[in-house]
Amino acid sequence: MELQRSKQLYQEALDVIVGGVNSPSRSFRAVGNGTPVFMKKAQGPYFWDEDGNRYIDYLAAFGPIILGHAHPHVTAAIIETASHGVLYGTPTEKEVRLAQMLREAIPSMEQIRFVNSGTEAVMTTIRLARAYTGRNKILKFAGCYHGHSDLVLVAAGSGPSTLGIPDSAGIPPSLAQEVITVPYNDLDAFQQALDAWGDQIAGVLVEPLVGNFGIVPPAPDFLNQVKTRAHQAGALVIFDEVITGFRFHYGAIQTLFDVEPDLTALGKIMGGGLPIGAYGGSKKIMDQVAPMGPMYQAGTMAGNPLSIAAGIACLETLAQPGTYERLDEMGRTLADAIEELAKKYNITITLNRMGGAFAVYFTDQPVVNYEDAQQADGELFGQFFRLMLEEGVYLAPSKYEAWFLTTTHSDEDIQFTIRAVERSFKRMSQGK
Ligand code: PMP
C-alpha cells in the first residue's frame, strides 16, 4: 500500500501542528506505526486517503458518524442552513426544536443547554453539581474519559490510554485533590470512598456504559446502586452519555438501563458530525444556570445553526424504524465471526459488545474495568491494526478503542471485513 502523500503531509504537519495531529488519539504512536493516514474524502462507510487507498471505516470519527459519511439528509441540512448564515448570536427556532427532540427522547433532561463539545458539557455538569450542592469533590471511575477539562484528567482514560501516560501535566495538585477515582463496576470501592468523603462529594460522574476503554457494560444493578448510595450521601449523579447517547437506541442508555441521573452530558451523535455538546437535568437543578441562577456558563458558538441543523437531521434519520436493529445485527455478525476466527487461529481475545459497538481485547481475561483493559496486549493489537490497515480496514489506533458500525455498512462490507480479519489473524498466528 502506497502512503507517500500521507508521509509527506505528516512531515509538513509535524513542522506546524504539535505532534502532527489535532487530537492525540489520531496519532499512530501507540500502534507502532509513525505515520498516520491522511484522509482526503469519505462517503458512507468508506474513507479514501491522500494516496487514493480506500478503507472501510470502523472509527466513525470516534463515534459521531453513526449514519456514515456525507449522509444526504445531514449534508442537505448543513448546506441549506449555511446559505442563510452560520452564526447569529441570537436564539433560533431550531435550537428549541432540537432541545424538544432531546427531552422527548431523554425525559430526565427536563431543561437543556447546548455547548460546543462533550468536554464542555461534562465540565459544566461538574460546576453545576458543585453549585447545587455547595460541595467540591467529584467521584469518578478509573479509565472513564470525560473530556480534557482539568478535573476529569486526573487519572483519566482515553487520551492517556492512547499515549500510555497515566495523567496530564499542568493540573494543580490542589485540583487533583478534589477528585476521587475508584474502579468501575466495584461497589465495595465505591462504598469505601463514600464512607471516607461522602459528605464532601458534589457529584458522582460515570459513563453508564464505558466506551473509552473499549466497551464495558455496567454489572447488573451497578448503576442503581451508584445512584441510591450517591443520593444517600447527598451527591448528584451525572451520566456522561457523550458516547452512549443515541448509540444503542433512540435516546440515552439511561432509559435502556432504567436509571435516571440528575444530570446528563451529551455530544457526538446528536450533532450529526458537527461540533456540539449538551447538558441537562431537572428544572430545579438547571435553574442554577445563568441567566436564571448563579452558575455561569456561556458560549459564542453554542447552539450555532449548523450544528443544530445537522443534529436535527441526524436524529430524524436515526428515528426511522429498524435503525438500531440493523446496527445490532451487523455488530453481532461481525463480532461472532471475529470470535470464531480467533479460535480458529489460536489468537486469544476477549470481545465485549453492545449493539453496533464492540471492542476486541487481546487478553484471555474478562474485561469489566480499566485494569482488565490495560492487560490487553498492545504489541499484538499494533500488529493487528497494521495488518487490517493494509487490508483496507480502518480501526481506531488504540488497543482498547471500540469498533463502531454505521447504518451505511453493507453486508458485503461486513464480509469484506471478516475476510480481512481472517487473513490478519492467519498471519499473526504464523508470526508474520
Ligand atoms: N465524554 C465521553 C464519554 C467521551 O467519549 C468524550 C470524547 N471521546 C468526551 C466526553 C469529550 O468529548 P469531546 O471530544 O467532544 O470534547
GROMACS .gro file of C-alpha atoms and ligand atoms in nm:
model
  448
    1MET     CA    1   0.000   0.000   0.000
    2GLU     CA    2   0.136   0.340  -0.106
    3LEU     CA    3   0.128   0.604   0.168
    4GLN     CA    4   0.359   0.852   0.001
    5ARG     CA    5   0.131   1.156   0.031
    6SER     CA    6   0.045   1.078   0.393
    7LYS     CA    7   0.416   1.055   0.473
    8GLN     CA    8   0.488   1.388   0.306
    9LEU     CA    9   0.193   1.561   0.469
   10TYR     CA   10   0.287   1.419   0.806
   11GLN     CA   11   0.634   1.568   0.779
   12GLU     CA   12   0.482   1.907   0.693
   13ALA     CA   13   0.227   1.869   0.972
   14LEU     CA   14   0.497   1.793   1.228
   15ASP     CA   15   0.651   2.127   1.146
   16VAL     CA   16   0.341   2.334   1.225
   17ILE     CA   17   0.098   2.120   1.424
   18VAL     CA   18   0.216   1.976   1.750
   19GLY     CA   19   0.273   1.603   1.705
   20GLY     CA   20   0.129   1.641   1.354
   21VAL     CA   21  -0.224   1.580   1.481
   22ASN     CA   22  -0.503   1.790   1.627
   23SER     CA   23  -0.600   1.531   1.885
   24PRO     CA   24  -0.355   1.280   2.033
   25SER     CA   25  -0.596   0.992   1.975
   26ARG     CA   26  -0.534   1.035   1.600
   27SER     CA   27  -0.164   0.967   1.634
   28PHE     CA   28  -0.034   0.623   1.534
   29ARG     CA   29   0.235   0.622   1.803
   30ALA     CA   30   0.057   0.365   2.017
   31VAL     CA   31   0.032   0.118   1.727
   32GLY     CA   32   0.397   0.122   1.631
   33ASN     CA   33   0.348   0.298   1.301
   34GLY     CA   34   0.469   0.655   1.291
   35THR     CA   35   0.271   0.796   1.002
   36PRO     CA   36  -0.099   0.846   1.050
   37VAL     CA   37  -0.305   0.812   0.734
   38PHE     CA   38  -0.423   1.145   0.597
   39MET     CA   39  -0.778   1.111   0.469
   40LYS     CA   40  -0.897   1.309   0.172
   41LYS     CA   41  -1.265   1.224   0.146
   42ALA     CA   42  -1.531   0.999   0.286
   43GLN     CA   43  -1.866   0.862   0.175
   44GLY     CA   44  -2.096   0.622   0.360
   45PRO     CA   45  -1.876   0.365   0.536
   46TYR     CA   46  -1.564   0.446   0.332
   47PHE     CA   47  -1.259   0.668   0.359
   48TRP     CA   48  -1.016   0.744   0.078
   49ASP     CA   49  -0.672   0.863   0.175
   50GLU     CA   50  -0.444   1.114   0.002
   51ASP     CA   51  -0.283   0.832  -0.198
   52GLY     CA   52  -0.619   0.704  -0.322
   53ASN     CA   53  -0.640   0.396  -0.095
   54ARG     CA   54  -0.989   0.300   0.021
   55TYR     CA   55  -1.071   0.191   0.374
   56ILE     CA   56  -1.386   0.064   0.543
   57ASP     CA   57  -1.427   0.291   0.842
   58TYR     CA   58  -1.493   0.147   1.189
   59LEU     CA   59  -1.374   0.461   1.365
   60ALA     CA   60  -1.681   0.668   1.276
   61ALA     CA   61  -1.480   0.973   1.390
   62PHE     CA   62  -1.467   0.824   1.742
   63GLY     CA   63  -1.845   0.790   1.742
   64PRO     CA   64  -2.044   1.072   1.585
   65ILE     CA   65  -2.065   0.935   1.229
   66ILE     CA   66  -2.332   0.672   1.305
   67LEU     CA   67  -2.509   0.747   0.974
   68GLY     CA   68  -2.188   0.708   0.774
   69HIS     CA   69  -2.009   0.991   0.600
   70ALA     CA   70  -2.182   1.263   0.398
   71HIS     CA   71  -2.530   1.133   0.474
   72PRO     CA   72  -2.760   1.307   0.221
   73HIS     CA   73  -3.016   1.431   0.475
   74VAL     CA   74  -2.749   1.573   0.708
   75THR     CA   75  -2.549   1.723   0.421
   76ALA     CA   76  -2.858   1.890   0.276
   77ALA     CA   77  -2.945   2.038   0.616
   78ILE     CA   78  -2.594   2.179   0.653
   79ILE     CA   79  -2.586   2.332   0.304
   80GLU     CA   80  -2.935   2.480   0.332
   81THR     CA   81  -2.857   2.627   0.674
   82ALA     CA   82  -2.518   2.765   0.569
   83SER     CA   83  -2.683   2.957   0.287
   84HIS     CA   84  -2.874   3.157   0.549
   85GLY     CA   85  -2.573   3.247   0.764
   86VAL     CA   86  -2.375   3.032   1.002
   87LEU     CA   87  -2.383   3.220   1.332
   88TYR     CA   88  -2.631   3.471   1.474
   89GLY     CA   89  -2.557   3.516   1.843
   90THR     CA   90  -2.934   3.518   1.896
   91PRO     CA   91  -3.181   3.244   1.980
   92THR     CA   92  -3.323   3.049   1.684
   93GLU     CA   93  -3.627   2.826   1.636
   94LYS     CA   94  -3.423   2.519   1.553
   95GLU     CA   95  -3.242   2.524   1.888
   96VAL     CA   96  -3.583   2.491   2.051
   97ARG     CA   97  -3.678   2.206   1.819
   98LEU     CA   98  -3.357   2.011   1.890
   99ALA     CA   99  -3.398   2.066   2.264
  100GLN     CA  100  -3.756   1.938   2.238
  101MET     CA  101  -3.638   1.631   2.047
  102LEU     CA  102  -3.376   1.561   2.313
  103ARG     CA  103  -3.619   1.599   2.601
  104GLU     CA  104  -3.870   1.372   2.435
  105ALA     CA  105  -3.602   1.106   2.387
  106ILE     CA  106  -3.436   1.160   2.728
  107PRO     CA  107  -3.704   1.265   2.980
  108SER     CA  108  -3.454   1.328   3.263
  109MET     CA  109  -3.324   1.624   3.059
  110GLU     CA  110  -3.612   1.848   3.153
  111GLN     CA  111  -3.410   2.162   3.075
  112ILE     CA  112  -3.119   2.169   2.835
  113ARG     CA  113  -2.830   2.394   2.736
  114PHE     CA  114  -2.628   2.347   2.417
  115VAL     CA  115  -2.249   2.381   2.422
  116ASN     CA  116  -1.977   2.300   2.167
  117SER     CA  117  -1.823   1.971   2.276
  118GLY     CA  118  -1.852   1.678   2.511
  119THR     CA  119  -1.571   1.829   2.715
  120GLU     CA  120  -1.770   2.146   2.774
  121ALA     CA  121  -2.087   1.955   2.854
  122VAL     CA  122  -1.922   1.741   3.123
  123MET     CA  123  -1.716   2.029   3.261
  124THR     CA  124  -2.034   2.228   3.311
  125THR     CA  125  -2.225   1.946   3.478
  126ILE     CA  126  -1.944   1.932   3.734
  127ARG     CA  127  -1.966   2.304   3.802
  128LEU     CA  128  -2.342   2.272   3.827
  129ALA     CA  129  -2.326   1.983   4.073
  130ARG     CA  130  -2.088   2.192   4.283
  131ALA     CA  131  -2.309   2.498   4.261
  132TYR     CA  132  -2.618   2.299   4.353
  133THR     CA  133  -2.472   2.105   4.644
  134GLY     CA  134  -2.224   2.363   4.773
  135ARG     CA  135  -1.964   2.083   4.785
  136ASN     CA  136  -1.632   2.048   4.597
  137LYS     CA  137  -1.534   1.686   4.543
  138ILE     CA  138  -1.612   1.474   4.238
  139LEU     CA  139  -1.608   1.097   4.235
  140LYS     CA  140  -1.532   0.927   3.905
  141PHE     CA  141  -1.436   0.583   3.780
  142ALA     CA  142  -1.090   0.485   3.661
  143GLY     CA  143  -1.041   0.481   3.285
  144CYS     CA  144  -1.364   0.662   3.204
  145TYR     CA  145  -1.285   0.957   2.978
  146HIS     CA  146  -1.485   1.272   3.027
  147GLY     CA  147  -1.305   1.520   2.801
  148HIS     CA  148  -0.997   1.727   2.869
  149SER     CA  149  -1.103   1.975   3.136
  150ASP     CA  150  -0.868   1.986   3.435
  151LEU     CA  151  -1.068   1.791   3.689
  152VAL     CA  152  -1.153   1.491   3.475
  153LEU     CA  153  -0.798   1.444   3.350
  154VAL     CA  154  -0.698   1.322   3.691
  155ALA     CA  155  -0.628   0.952   3.631
  156ALA     CA  156  -0.841   0.955   3.316
  157GLY     CA  157  -0.866   0.707   3.027
  158SER     CA  158  -0.899   0.776   2.657
  159GLY     CA  159  -0.625   1.029   2.577
  160PRO     CA  160  -0.381   0.893   2.830
  161SER     CA  161  -0.475   0.537   2.731
  162THR     CA  162  -0.362   0.607   2.376
  163LEU     CA  163  -0.037   0.763   2.484
  164GLY     CA  164   0.023   0.534   2.777
  165ILE     CA  165   0.067   0.814   3.028
  166PRO     CA  166  -0.137   0.798   3.345
  167ASP     CA  167  -0.220   1.164   3.385
  168SER     CA  168  -0.171   1.513   3.242
  169ALA     CA  169   0.089   1.767   3.341
  170GLY     CA  170  -0.037   2.113   3.421
  171ILE     CA  171  -0.309   2.017   3.666
  172PRO     CA  172  -0.262   2.177   4.007
  173PRO     CA  173  -0.236   1.925   4.291
  174SER     CA  174  -0.496   2.128   4.475
  175LEU     CA  175  -0.747   2.044   4.199
  176ALA     CA  176  -0.644   1.681   4.180
  177GLN     CA  177  -0.724   1.654   4.549
  178GLU     CA  178  -1.087   1.725   4.469
  179VAL     CA  179  -1.118   1.413   4.254
  180ILE     CA  180  -1.171   1.064   4.388
  181THR     CA  181  -1.126   0.780   4.140
  182VAL     CA  182  -1.244   0.425   4.206
  183PRO     CA  183  -1.253   0.117   3.977
  184TYR     CA  184  -1.557   0.083   3.751
  185ASN     CA  185  -1.803  -0.192   3.846
  186ASP     CA  186  -1.662  -0.208   4.200
  187LEU     CA  187  -1.931  -0.123   4.453
  188ASP     CA  188  -1.711  -0.203   4.752
  189ALA     CA  189  -1.451   0.053   4.646
  190PHE     CA  190  -1.730   0.299   4.571
  191GLN     CA  191  -1.879   0.248   4.916
  192GLN     CA  192  -1.538   0.293   5.082
  193ALA     CA  193  -1.495   0.626   4.903
  194LEU     CA  194  -1.842   0.734   5.012
  195ASP     CA  195  -1.766   0.633   5.370
  196ALA     CA  196  -1.448   0.842   5.364
  197TRP     CA  197  -1.564   1.154   5.176
  198GLY     CA  198  -1.941   1.116   5.119
  199ASP     CA  199  -2.034   1.445   5.283
  200GLN     CA  200  -1.791   1.638   5.059
  201ILE     CA  201  -1.889   1.487   4.725
  202ALA     CA  202  -2.084   1.715   4.491
  203GLY     CA  203  -2.129   1.467   4.210
  204VAL     CA  204  -2.063   1.111   4.104
  205LEU     CA  205  -1.963   1.113   3.739
  206VAL     CA  206  -1.990   0.796   3.537
  207GLU     CA  207  -2.005   0.661   3.183
  208PRO     CA  208  -2.318   0.445   3.231
  209LEU     CA  209  -2.166   0.206   2.977
  210VAL     CA  210  -1.796   0.261   2.924
  211GLY     CA  211  -1.696   0.349   2.571
  212ASN     CA  212  -1.346   0.470   2.647
  213PHE     CA  213  -1.154   0.158   2.735
  214GLY     CA  214  -1.336  -0.045   2.476
  215ILE     CA  215  -1.695  -0.136   2.551
  216VAL     CA  216  -1.762  -0.227   2.912
  217PRO     CA  217  -2.121  -0.263   3.032
  218PRO     CA  218  -2.215  -0.194   3.391
  219ALA     CA  219  -2.261  -0.500   3.612
  220PRO     CA  220  -2.628  -0.575   3.691
  221ASP     CA  221  -2.755  -0.325   3.949
  222PHE     CA  222  -2.424  -0.127   3.945
  223LEU     CA  223  -2.584   0.196   3.820
  224ASN     CA  224  -2.883   0.163   4.051
  225GLN     CA  225  -2.657   0.116   4.350
  226VAL     CA  226  -2.436   0.406   4.245
  227LYS     CA  227  -2.742   0.628   4.226
  228THR     CA  228  -2.900   0.513   4.553
  229ARG     CA  229  -2.579   0.538   4.752
  230ALA     CA  230  -2.473   0.871   4.595
  231HIS     CA  231  -2.811   1.018   4.683
  232GLN     CA  232  -2.786   0.884   5.038
  233ALA     CA  233  -2.459   1.077   5.065
  234GLY     CA  234  -2.624   1.391   4.927
  235ALA     CA  235  -2.432   1.385   4.597
  236LEU     CA  236  -2.576   1.430   4.250
  237VAL     CA  237  -2.539   1.162   3.983
  238ILE     CA  238  -2.401   1.270   3.645
  239PHE     CA  239  -2.420   1.035   3.346
  240ASP     CA  240  -2.167   1.113   3.076
  241GLU     CA  241  -2.359   0.990   2.772
  242VAL     CA  242  -2.135   1.161   2.518
  243ILE     CA  243  -2.056   0.821   2.364
  244THR     CA  244  -2.371   0.631   2.461
  245GLY     CA  245  -2.635   0.891   2.368
  246PHE     CA  246  -2.830   0.773   2.060
  247ARG     CA  247  -2.577   0.493   2.006
  248PHE     CA  248  -2.784   0.193   2.117
  249HIS     CA  249  -3.139   0.316   2.076
  250TYR     CA  250  -3.316   0.642   2.003
  251GLY     CA  251  -3.228   0.812   2.331
  252ALA     CA  252  -2.976   0.771   2.610
  253ILE     CA  253  -2.863   0.444   2.762
  254GLN     CA  254  -3.011   0.553   3.098
  255THR     CA  255  -3.352   0.459   2.957
  256LEU     CA  256  -3.235   0.113   2.850
  257PHE     CA  257  -3.092   0.051   3.198
  258ASP     CA  258  -3.387   0.224   3.365
  259VAL     CA  259  -3.175   0.453   3.585
  260GLU     CA  260  -3.224   0.827   3.562
  261PRO     CA  261  -2.934   1.052   3.665
  262ASP     CA  262  -2.966   1.406   3.799
  263LEU     CA  263  -2.759   1.546   3.514
  264THR     CA  264  -2.674   1.416   3.168
  265ALA     CA  265  -2.395   1.524   2.935
  266LEU     CA  266  -2.430   1.460   2.562
  267GLY     CA  267  -2.221   1.521   2.250
  268LYS     CA  268  -2.102   1.336   1.938
  269ILE     CA  269  -2.400   1.172   1.758
  270MET     CA  270  -2.654   1.442   1.850
  271GLY     CA  271  -2.462   1.692   1.634
  272GLY     CA  272  -2.457   1.477   1.321
  273GLY     CA  273  -2.077   1.517   1.298
  274LEU     CA  274  -2.057   1.890   1.368
  275PRO     CA  275  -1.918   2.030   1.694
  276ILE     CA  276  -2.176   2.004   1.971
  277GLY     CA  277  -2.245   1.914   2.329
  278ALA     CA  278  -2.544   1.949   2.558
  279TYR     CA  279  -2.617   1.910   2.923
  280GLY     CA  280  -2.941   1.898   3.113
  281GLY     CA  281  -3.140   1.779   3.409
  282SER     CA  282  -3.435   1.871   3.624
  283LYS     CA  283  -3.561   2.228   3.614
  284LYS     CA  284  -3.476   2.267   3.979
  285ILE     CA  285  -3.108   2.196   3.919
  286MET     CA  286  -3.086   2.372   3.582
  287ASP     CA  287  -3.234   2.686   3.739
  288GLN     CA  288  -2.886   2.739   3.891
  289VAL     CA  289  -2.753   2.824   3.543
  290ALA     CA  290  -2.714   3.184   3.424
  291PRO     CA  291  -2.921   3.386   3.347
  292MET     CA  292  -3.163   3.208   3.587
  293GLY     CA  293  -2.914   3.138   3.863
  294PRO     CA  294  -2.564   3.199   3.997
  295MET     CA  295  -2.370   2.939   3.795
  296TYR     CA  296  -2.211   3.095   3.489
  297GLN     CA  297  -2.171   2.921   3.156
  298ALA     CA  298  -2.176   3.077   2.809
  299GLY     CA  299  -2.054   3.029   2.452
  300THR     CA  300  -2.019   3.233   2.133
  301MET     CA  301  -2.068   2.924   1.917
  302ALA     CA  302  -2.316   2.746   2.145
  303GLY     CA  303  -2.629   2.637   1.961
  304ASN     CA  304  -2.485   2.750   1.628
  305PRO     CA  305  -2.723   2.696   1.338
  306LEU     CA  306  -2.503   2.446   1.153
  307SER     CA  307  -2.454   2.207   1.444
  308ILE     CA  308  -2.819   2.232   1.540
  309ALA     CA  309  -2.941   2.165   1.184
  310ALA     CA  310  -2.704   1.869   1.146
  311GLY     CA  311  -2.818   1.736   1.483
  312ILE     CA  312  -3.187   1.756   1.392
  313ALA     CA  313  -3.126   1.586   1.057
  314CYS     CA  314  -2.921   1.312   1.224
  315LEU     CA  315  -3.183   1.241   1.490
  316GLU     CA  316  -3.465   1.243   1.233
  317THR     CA  317  -3.279   0.979   1.036
  318LEU     CA  318  -3.196   0.768   1.342
  319ALA     CA  319  -3.562   0.774   1.447
  320GLN     CA  320  -3.663   0.570   1.144
  321PRO     CA  321  -3.779   0.218   1.231
  322GLY     CA  322  -3.520  -0.058   1.215
  323THR     CA  323  -3.210   0.161   1.258
  324TYR     CA  324  -3.084   0.011   1.580
  325GLU     CA  325  -3.195  -0.343   1.497
  326ARG     CA  326  -2.978  -0.325   1.185
  327LEU     CA  327  -2.677  -0.189   1.379
  328ASP     CA  328  -2.719  -0.467   1.634
  329GLU     CA  329  -2.748  -0.735   1.365
  330MET     CA  330  -2.430  -0.617   1.191
  331GLY     CA  331  -2.248  -0.587   1.521
  332ARG     CA  332  -2.341  -0.944   1.611
  333THR     CA  333  -2.243  -1.088   1.272
  334LEU     CA  334  -1.903  -0.921   1.276
  335ALA     CA  335  -1.829  -0.983   1.643
  336ASP     CA  336  -1.931  -1.351   1.624
  337ALA     CA  337  -1.712  -1.401   1.317
  338ILE     CA  338  -1.412  -1.236   1.487
  339GLU     CA  339  -1.452  -1.461   1.791
  340GLU     CA  340  -1.473  -1.772   1.572
  341LEU     CA  341  -1.170  -1.673   1.368
  342ALA     CA  342  -0.973  -1.601   1.683
  343LYS     CA  343  -1.044  -1.958   1.800
  344LYS     CA  344  -0.956  -2.099   1.460
  345TYR     CA  345  -0.617  -1.926   1.455
  346ASN     CA  346  -0.547  -1.964   1.825
  347ILE     CA  347  -0.546  -1.592   1.898
  348THR     CA  348  -0.661  -1.513   2.247
  349ILE     CA  349  -0.917  -1.235   2.261
  350THR     CA  350  -1.196  -1.107   2.480
  351LEU     CA  351  -1.475  -0.940   2.289
  352ASN     CA  352  -1.726  -0.708   2.457
  353ARG     CA  353  -2.022  -0.594   2.250
  354MET     CA  354  -2.329  -0.380   2.288
  355GLY     CA  355  -2.541  -0.334   1.974
  356GLY     CA  356  -2.339  -0.190   1.690
  357ALA     CA  357  -2.029  -0.123   1.902
  358PHE     CA  358  -1.772  -0.368   2.028
  359ALA     CA  359  -1.415  -0.396   2.149
  360VAL     CA  360  -1.159  -0.666   2.078
  361TYR     CA  361  -0.907  -0.701   2.360
  362PHE     CA  362  -0.601  -0.920   2.312
  363THR     CA  363  -0.629  -1.083   2.654
  364ASP     CA  364  -0.762  -1.407   2.798
  365GLN     CA  365  -0.932  -1.232   3.091
  366PRO     CA  366  -1.283  -1.086   3.109
  367VAL     CA  367  -1.276  -0.706   3.088
  368VAL     CA  368  -1.500  -0.540   3.347
  369ASN     CA  369  -1.283  -0.243   3.446
  370TYR     CA  370  -0.988  -0.033   3.332
  371GLU     CA  371  -0.725  -0.252   3.493
  372ASP     CA  372  -0.854  -0.550   3.295
  373ALA     CA  373  -0.850  -0.346   2.974
  374GLN     CA  374  -0.492  -0.239   3.038
  375GLN     CA  375  -0.387  -0.604   3.045
  376ALA     CA  376  -0.469  -0.628   2.674
  377ASP     CA  377  -0.157  -0.686   2.464
  378GLY     CA  378  -0.066  -0.363   2.286
  379GLU     CA  379   0.200  -0.529   2.067
  380LEU     CA  380  -0.049  -0.779   1.930
  381PHE     CA  381  -0.305  -0.508   1.878
  382GLY     CA  382  -0.049  -0.296   1.695
  383GLN     CA  383   0.025  -0.588   1.462
  384PHE     CA  384  -0.345  -0.648   1.403
  385PHE     CA  385  -0.408  -0.279   1.343
  386ARG     CA  386  -0.132  -0.254   1.082
  387LEU     CA  387  -0.244  -0.571   0.903
  388MET     CA  388  -0.606  -0.451   0.893
  389LEU     CA  389  -0.496  -0.115   0.759
  390GLU     CA  390  -0.310  -0.294   0.477
  391GLU     CA  391  -0.633  -0.483   0.410
  392GLY     CA  392  -0.824  -0.157   0.376
  393VAL     CA  393  -0.998  -0.158   0.715
  394TYR     CA  394  -0.955   0.146   0.938
  395LEU     CA  395  -0.972   0.084   1.313
  396ALA     CA  396  -0.909   0.329   1.595
  397PRO     CA  397  -0.534   0.334   1.667
  398SER     CA  398  -0.566   0.220   2.028
  399LYS     CA  399  -0.571  -0.125   2.186
  400TYR     CA  400  -0.898  -0.058   2.358
  401GLU     CA  401  -1.093   0.178   2.144
  402ALA     CA  402  -1.428   0.046   2.018
  403TRP     CA  403  -1.529  -0.051   1.664
  404PHE     CA  404  -1.838   0.146   1.561
  405LEU     CA  405  -2.080   0.025   1.296
  406THR     CA  406  -2.268   0.281   1.090
  407THR     CA  407  -2.605   0.250   0.920
  408THR     CA  408  -2.424   0.254   0.585
  409HIS     CA  409  -2.208  -0.056   0.632
  410SER     CA  410  -2.347  -0.320   0.397
  411ASP     CA  411  -2.348  -0.699   0.434
  412GLU     CA  412  -2.075  -0.701   0.169
  413ASP     CA  413  -1.864  -0.459   0.378
  414ILE     CA  414  -1.904  -0.687   0.678
  415GLN     CA  415  -1.799  -0.992   0.474
  416PHE     CA  416  -1.502  -0.798   0.331
  417THR     CA  417  -1.400  -0.713   0.688
  418ILE     CA  418  -1.438  -1.073   0.804
  419ARG     CA  419  -1.207  -1.189   0.523
  420ALA     CA  420  -0.958  -0.918   0.624
  421VAL     CA  421  -0.970  -1.035   0.987
  422GLU     CA  422  -0.915  -1.394   0.875
  423ARG     CA  423  -0.605  -1.306   0.672
  424SER     CA  424  -0.472  -1.086   0.953
  425PHE     CA  425  -0.524  -1.349   1.225
  426LYS     CA  426  -0.368  -1.610   0.998
  427ARG     CA  427  -0.056  -1.400   0.952
  428MET     CA  428  -0.042  -1.324   1.323
  429SER     CA  429  -0.067  -1.696   1.404
  430GLN     CA  430   0.223  -1.760   1.164
  431GLY     CA  431   0.422  -1.494   1.347
  432LYS     CA  432   0.435  -1.261   1.046
  433PMP     N1  433  -1.714   1.210   2.744
  433PMP     C1  434  -1.702   1.094   2.680
  433PMP     C2  435  -1.767   0.971   2.737
  433PMP     C3  436  -1.628   1.087   2.561
  433PMP     O1  437  -1.615   0.970   2.499
  433PMP     C4  438  -1.570   1.205   2.510
  433PMP     C5  439  -1.489   1.205   2.382
  433PMP     N2  440  -1.434   1.087   2.343
  433PMP     C6  441  -1.587   1.324   2.581
  433PMP     C7  442  -1.661   1.323   2.697
  433PMP     C8  443  -1.527   1.452   2.530
  433PMP     O2  444  -1.596   1.495   2.417
  433PMP     P1  445  -1.528   1.597   2.312
  433PMP     O3  446  -1.415   1.523   2.250
  433PMP     O4  447  -1.640   1.631   2.218
  433PMP     O5  448  -1.484   1.715   2.390
   0.00000   0.00000   0.00000
